[in-house]
Tab-separated table of C-alpha atoms in Angstrom:
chain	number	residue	atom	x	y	z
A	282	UNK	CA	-8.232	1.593	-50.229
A	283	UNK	CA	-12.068	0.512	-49.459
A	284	UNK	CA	-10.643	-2.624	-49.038
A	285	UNK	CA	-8.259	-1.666	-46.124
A	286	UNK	CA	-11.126	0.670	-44.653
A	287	UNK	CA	-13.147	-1.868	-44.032
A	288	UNK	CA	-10.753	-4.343	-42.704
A	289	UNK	CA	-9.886	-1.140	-40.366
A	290	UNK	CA	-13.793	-0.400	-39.146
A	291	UNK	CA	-13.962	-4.452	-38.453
A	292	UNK	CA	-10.850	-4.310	-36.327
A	293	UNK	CA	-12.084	-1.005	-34.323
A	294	UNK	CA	-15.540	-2.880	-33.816
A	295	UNK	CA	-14.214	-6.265	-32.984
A	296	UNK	CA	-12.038	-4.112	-30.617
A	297	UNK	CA	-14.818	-2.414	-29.197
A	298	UNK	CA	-16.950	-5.568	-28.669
A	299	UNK	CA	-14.029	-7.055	-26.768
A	300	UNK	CA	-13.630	-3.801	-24.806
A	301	UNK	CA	-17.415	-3.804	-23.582
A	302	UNK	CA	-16.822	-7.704	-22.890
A	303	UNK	CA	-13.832	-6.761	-20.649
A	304	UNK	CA	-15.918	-3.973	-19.210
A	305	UNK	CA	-18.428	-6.043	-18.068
A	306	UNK	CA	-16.709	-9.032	-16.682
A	307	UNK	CA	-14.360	-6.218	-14.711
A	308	UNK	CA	-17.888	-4.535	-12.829
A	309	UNK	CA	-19.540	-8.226	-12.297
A	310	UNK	CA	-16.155	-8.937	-10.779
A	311	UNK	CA	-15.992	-5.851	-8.945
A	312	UNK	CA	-19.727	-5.697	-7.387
A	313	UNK	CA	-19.339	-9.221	-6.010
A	314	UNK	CA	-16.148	-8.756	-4.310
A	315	UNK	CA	-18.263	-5.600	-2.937
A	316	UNK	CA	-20.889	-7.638	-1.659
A	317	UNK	CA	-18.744	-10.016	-0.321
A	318	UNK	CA	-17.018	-7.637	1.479
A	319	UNK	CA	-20.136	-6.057	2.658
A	320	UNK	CA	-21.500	-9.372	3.852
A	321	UNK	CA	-18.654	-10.275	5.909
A	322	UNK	CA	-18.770	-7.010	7.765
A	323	UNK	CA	-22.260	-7.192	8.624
A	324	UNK	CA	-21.363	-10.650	9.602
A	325	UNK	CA	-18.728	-9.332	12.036
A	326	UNK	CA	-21.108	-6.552	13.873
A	327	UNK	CA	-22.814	-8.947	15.957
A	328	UNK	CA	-19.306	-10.093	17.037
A	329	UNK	CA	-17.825	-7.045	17.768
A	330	UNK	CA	-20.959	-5.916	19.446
A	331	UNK	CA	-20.901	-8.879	21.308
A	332	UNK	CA	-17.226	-8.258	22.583
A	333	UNK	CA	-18.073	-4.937	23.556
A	334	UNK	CA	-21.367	-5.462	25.844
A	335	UNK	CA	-23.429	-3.612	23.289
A	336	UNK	CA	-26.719	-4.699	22.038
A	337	UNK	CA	-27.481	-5.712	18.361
A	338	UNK	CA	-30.268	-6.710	16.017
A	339	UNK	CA	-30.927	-7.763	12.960
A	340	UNK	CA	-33.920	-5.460	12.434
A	341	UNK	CA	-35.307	-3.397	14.699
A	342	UNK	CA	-38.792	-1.721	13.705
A	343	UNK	CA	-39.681	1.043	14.264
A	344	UNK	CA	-36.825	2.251	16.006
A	345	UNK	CA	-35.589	4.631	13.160
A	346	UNK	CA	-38.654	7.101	13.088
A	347	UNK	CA	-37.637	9.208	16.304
A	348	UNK	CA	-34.616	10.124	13.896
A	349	UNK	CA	-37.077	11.697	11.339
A	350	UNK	CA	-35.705	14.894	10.121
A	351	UNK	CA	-31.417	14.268	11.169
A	352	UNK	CA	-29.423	14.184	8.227
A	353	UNK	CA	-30.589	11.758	5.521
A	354	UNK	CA	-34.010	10.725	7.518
A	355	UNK	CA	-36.717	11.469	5.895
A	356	UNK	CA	-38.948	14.271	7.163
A	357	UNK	CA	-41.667	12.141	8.754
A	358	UNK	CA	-42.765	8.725	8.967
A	359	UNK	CA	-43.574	6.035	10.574
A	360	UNK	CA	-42.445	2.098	11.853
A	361	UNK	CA	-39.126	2.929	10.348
A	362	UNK	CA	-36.777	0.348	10.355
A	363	UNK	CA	-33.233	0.705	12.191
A	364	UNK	CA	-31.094	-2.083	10.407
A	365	UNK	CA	-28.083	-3.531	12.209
A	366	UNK	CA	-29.190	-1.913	14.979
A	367	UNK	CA	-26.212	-1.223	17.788
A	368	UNK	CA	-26.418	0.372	21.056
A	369	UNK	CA	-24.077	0.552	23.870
A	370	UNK	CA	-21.805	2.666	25.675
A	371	UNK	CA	-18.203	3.969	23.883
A	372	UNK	CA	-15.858	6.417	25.671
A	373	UNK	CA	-18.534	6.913	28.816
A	374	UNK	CA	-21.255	7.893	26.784
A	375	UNK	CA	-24.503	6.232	25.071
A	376	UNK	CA	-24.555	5.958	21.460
A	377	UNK	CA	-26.752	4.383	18.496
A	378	UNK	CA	-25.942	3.274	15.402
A	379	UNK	CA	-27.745	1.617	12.625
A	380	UNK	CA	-28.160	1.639	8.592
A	381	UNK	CA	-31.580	3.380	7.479
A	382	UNK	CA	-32.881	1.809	3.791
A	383	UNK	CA	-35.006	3.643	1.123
A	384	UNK	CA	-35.611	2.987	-2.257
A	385	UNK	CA	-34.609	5.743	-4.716
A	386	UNK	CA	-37.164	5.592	-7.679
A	387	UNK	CA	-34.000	7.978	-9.856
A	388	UNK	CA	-31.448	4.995	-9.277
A	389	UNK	CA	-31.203	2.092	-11.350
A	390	UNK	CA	-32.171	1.297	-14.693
A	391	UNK	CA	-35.489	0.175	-15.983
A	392	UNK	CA	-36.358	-3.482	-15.720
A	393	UNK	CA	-33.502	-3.877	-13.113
A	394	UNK	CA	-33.933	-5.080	-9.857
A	395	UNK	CA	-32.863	-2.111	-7.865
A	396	UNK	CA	-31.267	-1.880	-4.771
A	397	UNK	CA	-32.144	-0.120	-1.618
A	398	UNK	CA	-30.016	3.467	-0.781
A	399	UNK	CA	-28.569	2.661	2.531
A	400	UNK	CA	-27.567	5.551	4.681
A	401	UNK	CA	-25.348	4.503	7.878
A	402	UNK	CA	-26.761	6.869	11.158
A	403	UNK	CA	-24.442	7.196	13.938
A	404	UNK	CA	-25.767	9.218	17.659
A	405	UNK	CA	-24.022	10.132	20.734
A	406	UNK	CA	-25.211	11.298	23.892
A	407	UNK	CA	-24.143	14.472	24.563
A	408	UNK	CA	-23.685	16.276	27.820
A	409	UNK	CA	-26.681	18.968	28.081
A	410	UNK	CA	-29.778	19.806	25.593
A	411	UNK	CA	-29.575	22.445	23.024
A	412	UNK	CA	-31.413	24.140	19.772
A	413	UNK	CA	-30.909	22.192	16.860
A	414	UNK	CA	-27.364	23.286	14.566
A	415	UNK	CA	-26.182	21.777	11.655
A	416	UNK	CA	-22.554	21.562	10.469
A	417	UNK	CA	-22.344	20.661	7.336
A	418	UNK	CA	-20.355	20.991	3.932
A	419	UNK	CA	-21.489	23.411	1.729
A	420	UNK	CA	-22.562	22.100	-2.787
A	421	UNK	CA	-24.451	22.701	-5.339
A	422	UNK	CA	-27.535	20.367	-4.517
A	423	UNK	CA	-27.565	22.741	-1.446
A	424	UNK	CA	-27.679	26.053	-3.064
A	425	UNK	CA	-30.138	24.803	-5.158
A	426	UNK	CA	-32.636	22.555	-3.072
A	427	UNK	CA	-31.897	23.561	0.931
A	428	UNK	CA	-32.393	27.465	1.084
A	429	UNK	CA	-32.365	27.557	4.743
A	430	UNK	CA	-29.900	30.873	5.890
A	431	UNK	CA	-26.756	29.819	6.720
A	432	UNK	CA	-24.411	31.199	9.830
A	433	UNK	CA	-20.997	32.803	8.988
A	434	UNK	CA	-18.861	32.274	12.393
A	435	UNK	CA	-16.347	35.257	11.021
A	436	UNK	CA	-13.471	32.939	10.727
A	437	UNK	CA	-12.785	32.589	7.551
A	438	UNK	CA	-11.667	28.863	6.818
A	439	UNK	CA	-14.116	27.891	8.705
A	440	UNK	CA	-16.721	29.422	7.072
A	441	UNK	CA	-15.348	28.848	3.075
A	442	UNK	CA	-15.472	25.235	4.636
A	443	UNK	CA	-19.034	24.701	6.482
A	444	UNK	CA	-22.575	25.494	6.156
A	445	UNK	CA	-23.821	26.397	10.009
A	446	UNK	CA	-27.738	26.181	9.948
A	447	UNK	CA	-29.629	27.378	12.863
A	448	UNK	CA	-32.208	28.838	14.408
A	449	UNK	CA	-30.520	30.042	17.406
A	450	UNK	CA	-27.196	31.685	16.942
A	451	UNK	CA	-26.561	32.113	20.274
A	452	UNK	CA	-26.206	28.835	21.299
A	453	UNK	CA	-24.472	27.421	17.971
A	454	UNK	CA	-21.855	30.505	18.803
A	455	UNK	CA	-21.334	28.912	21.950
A	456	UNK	CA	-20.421	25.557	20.816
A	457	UNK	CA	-18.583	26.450	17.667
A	458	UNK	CA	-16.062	27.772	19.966
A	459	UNK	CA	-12.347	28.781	18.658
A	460	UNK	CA	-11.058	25.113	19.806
A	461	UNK	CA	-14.074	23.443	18.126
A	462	UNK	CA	-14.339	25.660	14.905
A	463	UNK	CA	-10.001	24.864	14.654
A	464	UNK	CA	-10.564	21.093	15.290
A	465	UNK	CA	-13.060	21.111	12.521
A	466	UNK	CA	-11.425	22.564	9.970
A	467	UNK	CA	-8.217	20.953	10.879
A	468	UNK	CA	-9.297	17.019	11.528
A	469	UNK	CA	-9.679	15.366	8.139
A	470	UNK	CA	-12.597	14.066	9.476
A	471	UNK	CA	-13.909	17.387	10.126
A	472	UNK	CA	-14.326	17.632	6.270
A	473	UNK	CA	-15.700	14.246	5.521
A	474	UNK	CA	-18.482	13.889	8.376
A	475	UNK	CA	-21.182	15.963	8.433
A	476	UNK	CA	-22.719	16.918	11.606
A	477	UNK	CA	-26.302	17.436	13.561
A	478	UNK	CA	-27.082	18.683	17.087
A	479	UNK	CA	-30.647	18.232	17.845
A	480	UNK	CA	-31.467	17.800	21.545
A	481	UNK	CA	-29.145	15.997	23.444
A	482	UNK	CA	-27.612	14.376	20.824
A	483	UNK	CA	-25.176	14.727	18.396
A	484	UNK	CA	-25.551	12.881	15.118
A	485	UNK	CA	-23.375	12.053	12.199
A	486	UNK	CA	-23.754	9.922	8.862
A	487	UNK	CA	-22.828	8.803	5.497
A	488	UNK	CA	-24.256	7.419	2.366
A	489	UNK	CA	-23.301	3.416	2.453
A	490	UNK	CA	-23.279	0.028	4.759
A	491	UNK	CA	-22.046	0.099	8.352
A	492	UNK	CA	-18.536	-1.495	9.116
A	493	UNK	CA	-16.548	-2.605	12.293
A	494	UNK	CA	-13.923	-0.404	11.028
A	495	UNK	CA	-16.762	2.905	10.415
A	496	UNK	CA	-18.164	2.098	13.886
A	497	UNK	CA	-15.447	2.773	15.677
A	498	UNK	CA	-14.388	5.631	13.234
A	499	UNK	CA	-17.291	7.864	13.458
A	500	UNK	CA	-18.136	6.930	17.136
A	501	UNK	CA	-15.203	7.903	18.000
A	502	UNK	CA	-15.150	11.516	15.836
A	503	UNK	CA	-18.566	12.432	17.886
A	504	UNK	CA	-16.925	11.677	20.898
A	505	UNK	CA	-13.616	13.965	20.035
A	506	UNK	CA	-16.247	16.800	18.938
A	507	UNK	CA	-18.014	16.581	22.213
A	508	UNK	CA	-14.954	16.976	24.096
A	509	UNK	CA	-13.845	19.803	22.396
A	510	UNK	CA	-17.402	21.946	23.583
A	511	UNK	CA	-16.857	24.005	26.175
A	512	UNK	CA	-19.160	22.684	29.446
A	513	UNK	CA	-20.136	26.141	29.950
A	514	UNK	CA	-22.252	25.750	26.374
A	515	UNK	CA	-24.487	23.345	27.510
A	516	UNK	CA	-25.657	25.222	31.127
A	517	UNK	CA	-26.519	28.560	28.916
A	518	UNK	CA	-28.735	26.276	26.054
């Protein structure tokens, strides 16, 4: 019986030692077909931006610390650098785009070489100024980090959906009319892009590289959103 015990335990950890082996070999495998992927993209912006008769660099510094404060910006800074930087005109209106890099001291493991957090910025002119209103979905690292008051619209979707945070009501009642509150919470995109008025722009973003494919995505969910505020919004800001 001891006999056959132990002959089991080596089977379970030779099995184990091949699993980890497999484990491995399948997230090395994995990670560079990621960064191939993500290298061919960022290959293809200057191309597309090219086609398009926008503008594009590399690495523009400085560039990135007027956005201080949108989304996943950091508060304040200074020479921040706008990566992949892309600006241009799409559906009649003037937009920038660009990948903004930090290092997160909580990622990674010790000893490794860690990797920047890249957060992909995308802003669209909009058609008037107004108070800054931000759209966003509501989680648990809010309630417990951001305890800014939130605005309840009174429709009910909508607001079991979104996190409205403002300083003037007023005006973010204006905007979040009935056709834009419905779009919202009706576009699937409504529920995957988080969005920021601040000025005359309207910004949205997520956590990851910039894409040909993303580009056009999110440039062209700001533009839908924009067209979906009433005019009369923007001449009583």
């Amino acid at each position: 019986m001891e006999q056959l015990l132990g002959i089991l335990a080596k089977v379970v950890f030779f099995a184990f030692i091949v699993g980890m082996f497999t484990l491995v070999i399948w997230v090395f495998v994995r990670s560079n077909k990621e960064d191939k992927r993500i290298r061919r993209d960022w290959a293809e912006l200057p191309r597309v931006a090219g086609a398009r008769g926008w503008t594009y660099e590399q690495r523009a510094r400085g560039q990135a610390t007027e956005y201080c404060g949108v989304g996943p910006m950091p508060g304040s800074g200074s020479n921040l650098s706008a990566w992949h930087y892309i600006t241009g005109e799409f559906r009649g209106r003037s937009f920038k785009c660009f990948e903004h890099r930090y290092n997160n001291p909580m990622s990674g493991n010790a000893g490794e070489r860690k990797r920047p957090t890249i957060e992909a910025i995308f802003v669209v002119q909009a058609p008037g100024h107004g108070q800054p209103v931000e759209i966003l979905r509501p989680s648990k690292t809010d309630a417990l980090l951001d305890r800014r008051q939130r605005m309840r619209l009174g429709m009910t979707e909508f607001d079991d959906t979104f996190r409205v945070v403002t300083q003037d009501e007023d005006f973010a009642r204006s905007i979040l009319s009935d056709s834009v509150a419905s779009f919202l919470v009706t576009d699937p995109r409504g529920r995957q892009s988080p969005l920021q008025l601040r000025d005359d722009e309207l910004f949205t973003w997520y956590t990851g590289t910039l894409s040909p494919q993303d580009l056009e995505e999110k440039l062209n969910y700001l533009c839908d959103v924009l067209d979906q505020i009433p005019a009369q919004a923007w001449t009583a800001a």
